[in-house]
CSV table of C-alpha atoms in Angstrom, one decimal:
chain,number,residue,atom,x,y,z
A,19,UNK,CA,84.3,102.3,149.7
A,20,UNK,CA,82.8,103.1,146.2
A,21,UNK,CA,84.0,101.9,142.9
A,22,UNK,CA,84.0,104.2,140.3
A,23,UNK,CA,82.0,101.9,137.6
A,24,UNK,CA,83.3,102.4,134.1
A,25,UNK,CA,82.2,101.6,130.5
A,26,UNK,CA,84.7,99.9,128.0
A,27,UNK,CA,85.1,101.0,124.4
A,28,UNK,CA,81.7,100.8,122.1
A,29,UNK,CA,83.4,98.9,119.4
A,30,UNK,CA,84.9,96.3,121.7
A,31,UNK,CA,81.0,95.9,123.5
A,32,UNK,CA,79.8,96.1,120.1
A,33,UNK,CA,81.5,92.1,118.6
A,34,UNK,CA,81.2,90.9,122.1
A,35,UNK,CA,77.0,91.2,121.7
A,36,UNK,CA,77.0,90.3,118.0
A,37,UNK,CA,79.1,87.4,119.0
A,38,UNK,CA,76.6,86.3,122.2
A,39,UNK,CA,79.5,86.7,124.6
A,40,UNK,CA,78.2,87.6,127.9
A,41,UNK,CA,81.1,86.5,130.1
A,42,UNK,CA,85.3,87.0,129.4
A,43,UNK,CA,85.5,83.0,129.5
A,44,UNK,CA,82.7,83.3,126.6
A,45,UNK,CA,84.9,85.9,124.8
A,46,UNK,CA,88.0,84.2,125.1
A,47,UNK,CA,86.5,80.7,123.5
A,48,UNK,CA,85.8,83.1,120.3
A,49,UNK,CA,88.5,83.8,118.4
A,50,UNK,CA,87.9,81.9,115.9
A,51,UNK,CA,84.3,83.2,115.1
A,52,UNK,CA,85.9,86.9,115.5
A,53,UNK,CA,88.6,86.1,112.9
A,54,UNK,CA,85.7,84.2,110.7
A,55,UNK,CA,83.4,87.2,111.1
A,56,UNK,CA,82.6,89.0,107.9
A,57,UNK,CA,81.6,92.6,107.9
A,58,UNK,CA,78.1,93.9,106.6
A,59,UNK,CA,76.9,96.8,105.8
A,60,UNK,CA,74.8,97.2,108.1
A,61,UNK,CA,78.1,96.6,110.8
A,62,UNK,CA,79.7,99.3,109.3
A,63,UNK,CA,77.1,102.0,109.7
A,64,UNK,CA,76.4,100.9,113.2
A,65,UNK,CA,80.1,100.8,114.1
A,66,UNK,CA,80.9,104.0,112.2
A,67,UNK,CA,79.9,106.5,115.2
A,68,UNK,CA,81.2,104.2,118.0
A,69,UNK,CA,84.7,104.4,116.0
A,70,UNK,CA,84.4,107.6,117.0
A,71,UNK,CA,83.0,108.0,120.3
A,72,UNK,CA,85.8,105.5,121.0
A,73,UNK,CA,88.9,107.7,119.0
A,74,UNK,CA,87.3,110.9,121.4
A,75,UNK,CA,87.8,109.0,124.3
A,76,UNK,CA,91.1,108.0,123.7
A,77,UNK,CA,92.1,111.6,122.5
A,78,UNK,CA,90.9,113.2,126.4
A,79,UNK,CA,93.1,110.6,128.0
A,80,UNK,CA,96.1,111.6,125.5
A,81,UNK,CA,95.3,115.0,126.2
A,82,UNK,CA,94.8,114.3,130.5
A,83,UNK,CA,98.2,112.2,130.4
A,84,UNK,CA,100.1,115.2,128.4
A,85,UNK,CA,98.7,118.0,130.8
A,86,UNK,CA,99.4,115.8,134.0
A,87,UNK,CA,103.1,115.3,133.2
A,88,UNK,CA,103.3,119.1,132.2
A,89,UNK,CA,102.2,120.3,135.3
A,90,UNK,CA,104.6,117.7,137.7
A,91,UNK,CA,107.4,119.5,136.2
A,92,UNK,CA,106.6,122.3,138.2
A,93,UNK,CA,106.4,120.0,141.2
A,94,UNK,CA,110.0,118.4,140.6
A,95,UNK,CA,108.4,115.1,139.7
A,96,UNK,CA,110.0,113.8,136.7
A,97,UNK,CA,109.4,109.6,136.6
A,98,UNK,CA,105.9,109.8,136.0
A,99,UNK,CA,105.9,112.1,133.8
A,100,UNK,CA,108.0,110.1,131.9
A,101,UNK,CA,105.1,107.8,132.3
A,102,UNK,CA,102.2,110.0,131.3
A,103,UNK,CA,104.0,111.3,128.2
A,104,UNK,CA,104.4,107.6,126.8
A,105,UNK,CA,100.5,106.9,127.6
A,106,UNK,CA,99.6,110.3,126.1
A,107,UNK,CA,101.3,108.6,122.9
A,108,UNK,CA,99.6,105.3,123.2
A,109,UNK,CA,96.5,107.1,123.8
A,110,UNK,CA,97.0,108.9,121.1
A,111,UNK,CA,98.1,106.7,118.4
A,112,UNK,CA,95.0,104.4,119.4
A,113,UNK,CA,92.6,107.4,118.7
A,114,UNK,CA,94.3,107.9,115.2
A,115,UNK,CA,93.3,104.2,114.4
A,116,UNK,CA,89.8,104.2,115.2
A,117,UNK,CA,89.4,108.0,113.7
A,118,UNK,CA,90.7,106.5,110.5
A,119,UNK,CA,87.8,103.3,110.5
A,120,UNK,CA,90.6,100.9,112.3
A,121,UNK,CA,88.9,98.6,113.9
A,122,UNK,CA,90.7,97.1,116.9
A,123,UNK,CA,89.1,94.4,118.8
A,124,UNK,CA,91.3,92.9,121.3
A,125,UNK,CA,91.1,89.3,122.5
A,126,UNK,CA,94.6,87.8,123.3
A,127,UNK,CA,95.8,89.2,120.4
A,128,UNK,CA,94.6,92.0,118.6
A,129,UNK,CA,91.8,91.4,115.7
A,130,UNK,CA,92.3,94.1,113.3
A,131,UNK,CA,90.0,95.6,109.5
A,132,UNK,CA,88.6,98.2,108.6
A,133,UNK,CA,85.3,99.4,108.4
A,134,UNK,CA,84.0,98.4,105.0
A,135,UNK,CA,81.6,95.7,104.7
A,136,UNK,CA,82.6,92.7,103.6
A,137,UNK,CA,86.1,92.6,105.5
A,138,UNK,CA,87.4,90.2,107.8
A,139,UNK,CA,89.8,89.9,110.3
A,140,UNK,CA,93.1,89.9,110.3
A,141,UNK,CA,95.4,88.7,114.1
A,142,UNK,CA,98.4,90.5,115.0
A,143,UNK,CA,100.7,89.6,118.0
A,144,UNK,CA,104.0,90.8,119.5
A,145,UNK,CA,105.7,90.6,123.0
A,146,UNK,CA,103.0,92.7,125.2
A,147,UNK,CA,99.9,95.0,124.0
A,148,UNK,CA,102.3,97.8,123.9
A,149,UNK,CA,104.3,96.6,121.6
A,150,UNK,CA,101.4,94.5,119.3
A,151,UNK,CA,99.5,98.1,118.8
A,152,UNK,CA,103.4,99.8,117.3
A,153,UNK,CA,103.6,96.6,115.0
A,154,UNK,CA,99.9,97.5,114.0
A,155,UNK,CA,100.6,101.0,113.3
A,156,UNK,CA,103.9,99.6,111.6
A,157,UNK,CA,101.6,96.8,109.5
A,158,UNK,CA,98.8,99.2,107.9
A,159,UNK,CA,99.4,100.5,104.7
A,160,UNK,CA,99.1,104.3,103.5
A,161,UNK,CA,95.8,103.2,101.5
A,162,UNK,CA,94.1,102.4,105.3
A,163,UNK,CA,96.0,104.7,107.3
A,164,UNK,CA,97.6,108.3,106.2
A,165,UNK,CA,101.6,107.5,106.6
A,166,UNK,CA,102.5,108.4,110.6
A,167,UNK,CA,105.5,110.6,110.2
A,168,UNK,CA,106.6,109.4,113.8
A,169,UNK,CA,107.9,106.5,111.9
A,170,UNK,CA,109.9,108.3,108.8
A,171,UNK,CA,112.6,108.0,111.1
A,172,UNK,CA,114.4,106.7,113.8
A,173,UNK,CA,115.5,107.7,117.3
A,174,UNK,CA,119.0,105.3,117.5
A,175,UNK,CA,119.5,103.0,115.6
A,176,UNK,CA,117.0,100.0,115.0
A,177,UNK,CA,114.4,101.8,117.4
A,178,UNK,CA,111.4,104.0,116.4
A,179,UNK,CA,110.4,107.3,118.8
A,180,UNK,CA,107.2,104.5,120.4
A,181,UNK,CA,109.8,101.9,121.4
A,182,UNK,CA,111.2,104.5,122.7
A,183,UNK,CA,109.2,106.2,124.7
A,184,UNK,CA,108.0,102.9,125.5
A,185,UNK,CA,111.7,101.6,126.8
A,186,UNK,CA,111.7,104.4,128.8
A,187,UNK,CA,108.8,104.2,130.6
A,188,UNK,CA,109.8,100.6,131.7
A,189,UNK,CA,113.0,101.7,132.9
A,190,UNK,CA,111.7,104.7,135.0
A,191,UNK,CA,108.7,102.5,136.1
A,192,UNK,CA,110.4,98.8,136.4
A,193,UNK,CA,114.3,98.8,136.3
A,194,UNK,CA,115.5,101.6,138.1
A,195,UNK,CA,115.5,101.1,141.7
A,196,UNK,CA,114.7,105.2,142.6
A,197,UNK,CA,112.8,107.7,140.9
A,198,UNK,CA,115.3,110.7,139.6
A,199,UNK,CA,113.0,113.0,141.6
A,200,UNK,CA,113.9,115.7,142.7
A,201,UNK,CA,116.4,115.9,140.2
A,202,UNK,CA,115.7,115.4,136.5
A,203,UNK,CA,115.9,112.6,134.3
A,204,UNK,CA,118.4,112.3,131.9
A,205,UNK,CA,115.9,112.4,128.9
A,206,UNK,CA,114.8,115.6,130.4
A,207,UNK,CA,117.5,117.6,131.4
A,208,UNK,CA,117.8,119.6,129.0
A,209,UNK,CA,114.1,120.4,129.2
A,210,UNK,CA,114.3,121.5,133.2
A,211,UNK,CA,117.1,123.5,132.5
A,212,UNK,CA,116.2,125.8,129.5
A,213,UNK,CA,112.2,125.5,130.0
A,214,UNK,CA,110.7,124.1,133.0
A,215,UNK,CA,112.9,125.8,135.7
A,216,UNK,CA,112.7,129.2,134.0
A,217,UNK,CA,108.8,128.6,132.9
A,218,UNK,CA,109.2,128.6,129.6
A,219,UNK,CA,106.7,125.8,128.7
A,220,UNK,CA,104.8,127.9,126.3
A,221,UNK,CA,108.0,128.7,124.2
A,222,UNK,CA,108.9,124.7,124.6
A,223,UNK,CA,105.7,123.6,123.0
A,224,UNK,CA,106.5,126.9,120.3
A,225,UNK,CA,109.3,125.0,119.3
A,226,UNK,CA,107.8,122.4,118.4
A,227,UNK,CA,104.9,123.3,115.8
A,228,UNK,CA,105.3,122.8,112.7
A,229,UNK,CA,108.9,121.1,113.3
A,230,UNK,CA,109.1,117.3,113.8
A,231,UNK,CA,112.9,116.8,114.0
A,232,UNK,CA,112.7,117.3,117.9
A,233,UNK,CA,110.6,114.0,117.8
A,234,UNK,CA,114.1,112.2,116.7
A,235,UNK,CA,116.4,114.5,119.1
A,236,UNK,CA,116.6,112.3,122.5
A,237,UNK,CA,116.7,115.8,124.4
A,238,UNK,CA,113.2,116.5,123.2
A,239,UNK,CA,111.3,113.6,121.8
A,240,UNK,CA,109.6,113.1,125.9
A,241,UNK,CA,107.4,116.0,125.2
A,242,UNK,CA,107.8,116.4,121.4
A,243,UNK,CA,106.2,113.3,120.2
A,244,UNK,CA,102.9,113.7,122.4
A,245,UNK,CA,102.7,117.2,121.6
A,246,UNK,CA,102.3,116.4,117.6
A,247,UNK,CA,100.5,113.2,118.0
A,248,UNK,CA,97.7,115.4,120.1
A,249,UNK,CA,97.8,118.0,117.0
A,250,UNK,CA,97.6,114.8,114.3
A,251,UNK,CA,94.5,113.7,117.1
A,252,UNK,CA,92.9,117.2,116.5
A,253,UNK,CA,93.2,116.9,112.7
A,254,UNK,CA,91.9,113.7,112.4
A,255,UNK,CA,88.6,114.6,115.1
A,256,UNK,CA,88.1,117.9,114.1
A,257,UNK,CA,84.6,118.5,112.3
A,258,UNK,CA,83.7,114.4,113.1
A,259,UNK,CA,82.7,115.0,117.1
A,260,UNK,CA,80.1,116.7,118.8
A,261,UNK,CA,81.3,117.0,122.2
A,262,UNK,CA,79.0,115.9,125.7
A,263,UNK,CA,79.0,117.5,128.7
A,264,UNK,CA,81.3,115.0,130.0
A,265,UNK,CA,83.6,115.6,127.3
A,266,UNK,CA,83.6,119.2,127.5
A,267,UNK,CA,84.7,119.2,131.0
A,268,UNK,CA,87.5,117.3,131.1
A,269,UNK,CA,88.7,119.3,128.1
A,270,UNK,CA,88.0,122.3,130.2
A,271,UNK,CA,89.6,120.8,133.4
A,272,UNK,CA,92.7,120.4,131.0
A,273,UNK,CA,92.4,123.7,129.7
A,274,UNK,CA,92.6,125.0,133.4
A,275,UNK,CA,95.7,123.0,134.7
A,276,UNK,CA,97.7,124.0,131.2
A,277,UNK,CA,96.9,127.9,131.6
A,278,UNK,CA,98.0,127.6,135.5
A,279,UNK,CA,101.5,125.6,134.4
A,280,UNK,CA,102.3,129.2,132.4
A,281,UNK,CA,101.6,128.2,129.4
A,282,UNK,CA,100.2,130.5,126.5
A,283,UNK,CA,95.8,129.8,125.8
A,284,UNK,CA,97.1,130.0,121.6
A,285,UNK,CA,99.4,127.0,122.3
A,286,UNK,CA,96.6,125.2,124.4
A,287,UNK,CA,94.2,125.7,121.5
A,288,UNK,CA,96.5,123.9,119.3
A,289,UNK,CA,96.1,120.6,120.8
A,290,UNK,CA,92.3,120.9,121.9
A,291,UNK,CA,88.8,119.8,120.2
């Protein structure tokens, strides 16, 4: 059997070599030179394209997860969707940190600055990765990061859209002891039944732009939130990337399995590079 070898993020490789770490055991036994590390200038231009070669790569898989769990519907599969959608979020929100010069290193716990030279390190640690990277997002102020309207709001009470979507990917993917499928879950009822089993997806995602109330309506917010947290992507990459070969395929493979779930090309231009 092949494995499929893969590459890890260019920032992350990137403190691992400055640091001389050429094993994980090596890498762990660093923390404390990683939080004691002090930007230069010369970091910062060096890191400065990886942030975004890294924020591109992170913005396909948002955009593979969305399309994946689009085109289930059609299939009656509705638990990992539920899955994908979350990811597409993660994904997503990730991207928006590095494409705003967040650096994100993790080791145990997440090492966090941005990329300035002469900035350190600051740690950051909740209950899982998950959740660490929404307390991040949560932490940053508006003069590091532009203000994530995702969190202007919340969901139910005490719980933002992430957690959310987060909750309910564990209970779909941990707790519950079926899958819904064939039938739909209740987060997405009201979805099957006014857009997926008439295939209506393009008017769904029509619904959406421009109007981020459906990202606090638990009816819509499984396809809401992903769908404007791929558009924010777009913003933020837009004019920044110049797109590979690689690249350009899986955003054409995306492309492809969004025009054959019905849905219109204007809409799928919205969310792609």
């Amino acid at each position: 059997m092949t494995v499929t070898s893969f590459e890890r993020h260019g920032v992350q490789r990137y403190f691992e070599k400055l640091l001389g770490c050429a094993t994980l055991e090596q890498w762990k036994n660093n923390k404390t030179a990683l939080k004691a590390y002090t930007l230069t200038a010369a970091d910062a231009t060096a890191l400065t394209p990886l942030l975004i070669q890294d924020a591109t790569a992170l913005y396909i898989k948002a955009l593979q997860s969305f399309s994946q769990a689009l085109t289930s519907f059609s299939r009656n599969e509705f638990a990992w969707p539920i899955v994908k959608m979350y990811y597409s979020v993660f994904y997503a929100m990730r991207a928006e940190l590095y494409a705003s010069s967040v650096i994100v290193i993790k080791n145990g716990q997440l090492f966090y600055t941005t990329n300035v030279g002469g900035n350190t390190f600051a740690s950051i640690q909740e209950h899982g990765s998950h959740q660490t990277y929404i307390k991040l997002r949560k932490t940053l102020p508006a003069s590091v990061i532009s203000r994530d309207t995702m969190l202007d709001n919340e969901i139910e009470a005490g719980v933002d859209v992430y957690t959310w979507m987060c909750n309910n990917r564990e209970r779909v993917n941990y707790h519950a002891k079926h899958f819904p499928d064939p039938e739909p879950d209740g987060v997405l009822q009201k979805i099957y039944d006014n857009y997926v089993k008439p295939r209506k997806l393009t008017d769904l995602l029509n619904l959406y732009e421009g109007e981020r109330l459906y990202c606090f309506d638990k009816d819509h917010a499984t396809v809401a939130v992903p769908y404007h947290k791929l558009r924010s992507c777009k913003a933020l990459l837009s004019g920044k990337v110049t797109l590979g070969t690689v690249e350009q395929n899986k955003i054409q493979s995306v492309k492809t399995q969004l025009l054959a779930a019905g849905i219109g090309q204007a809409v799928i231009e919205r969310v792609l590079l």
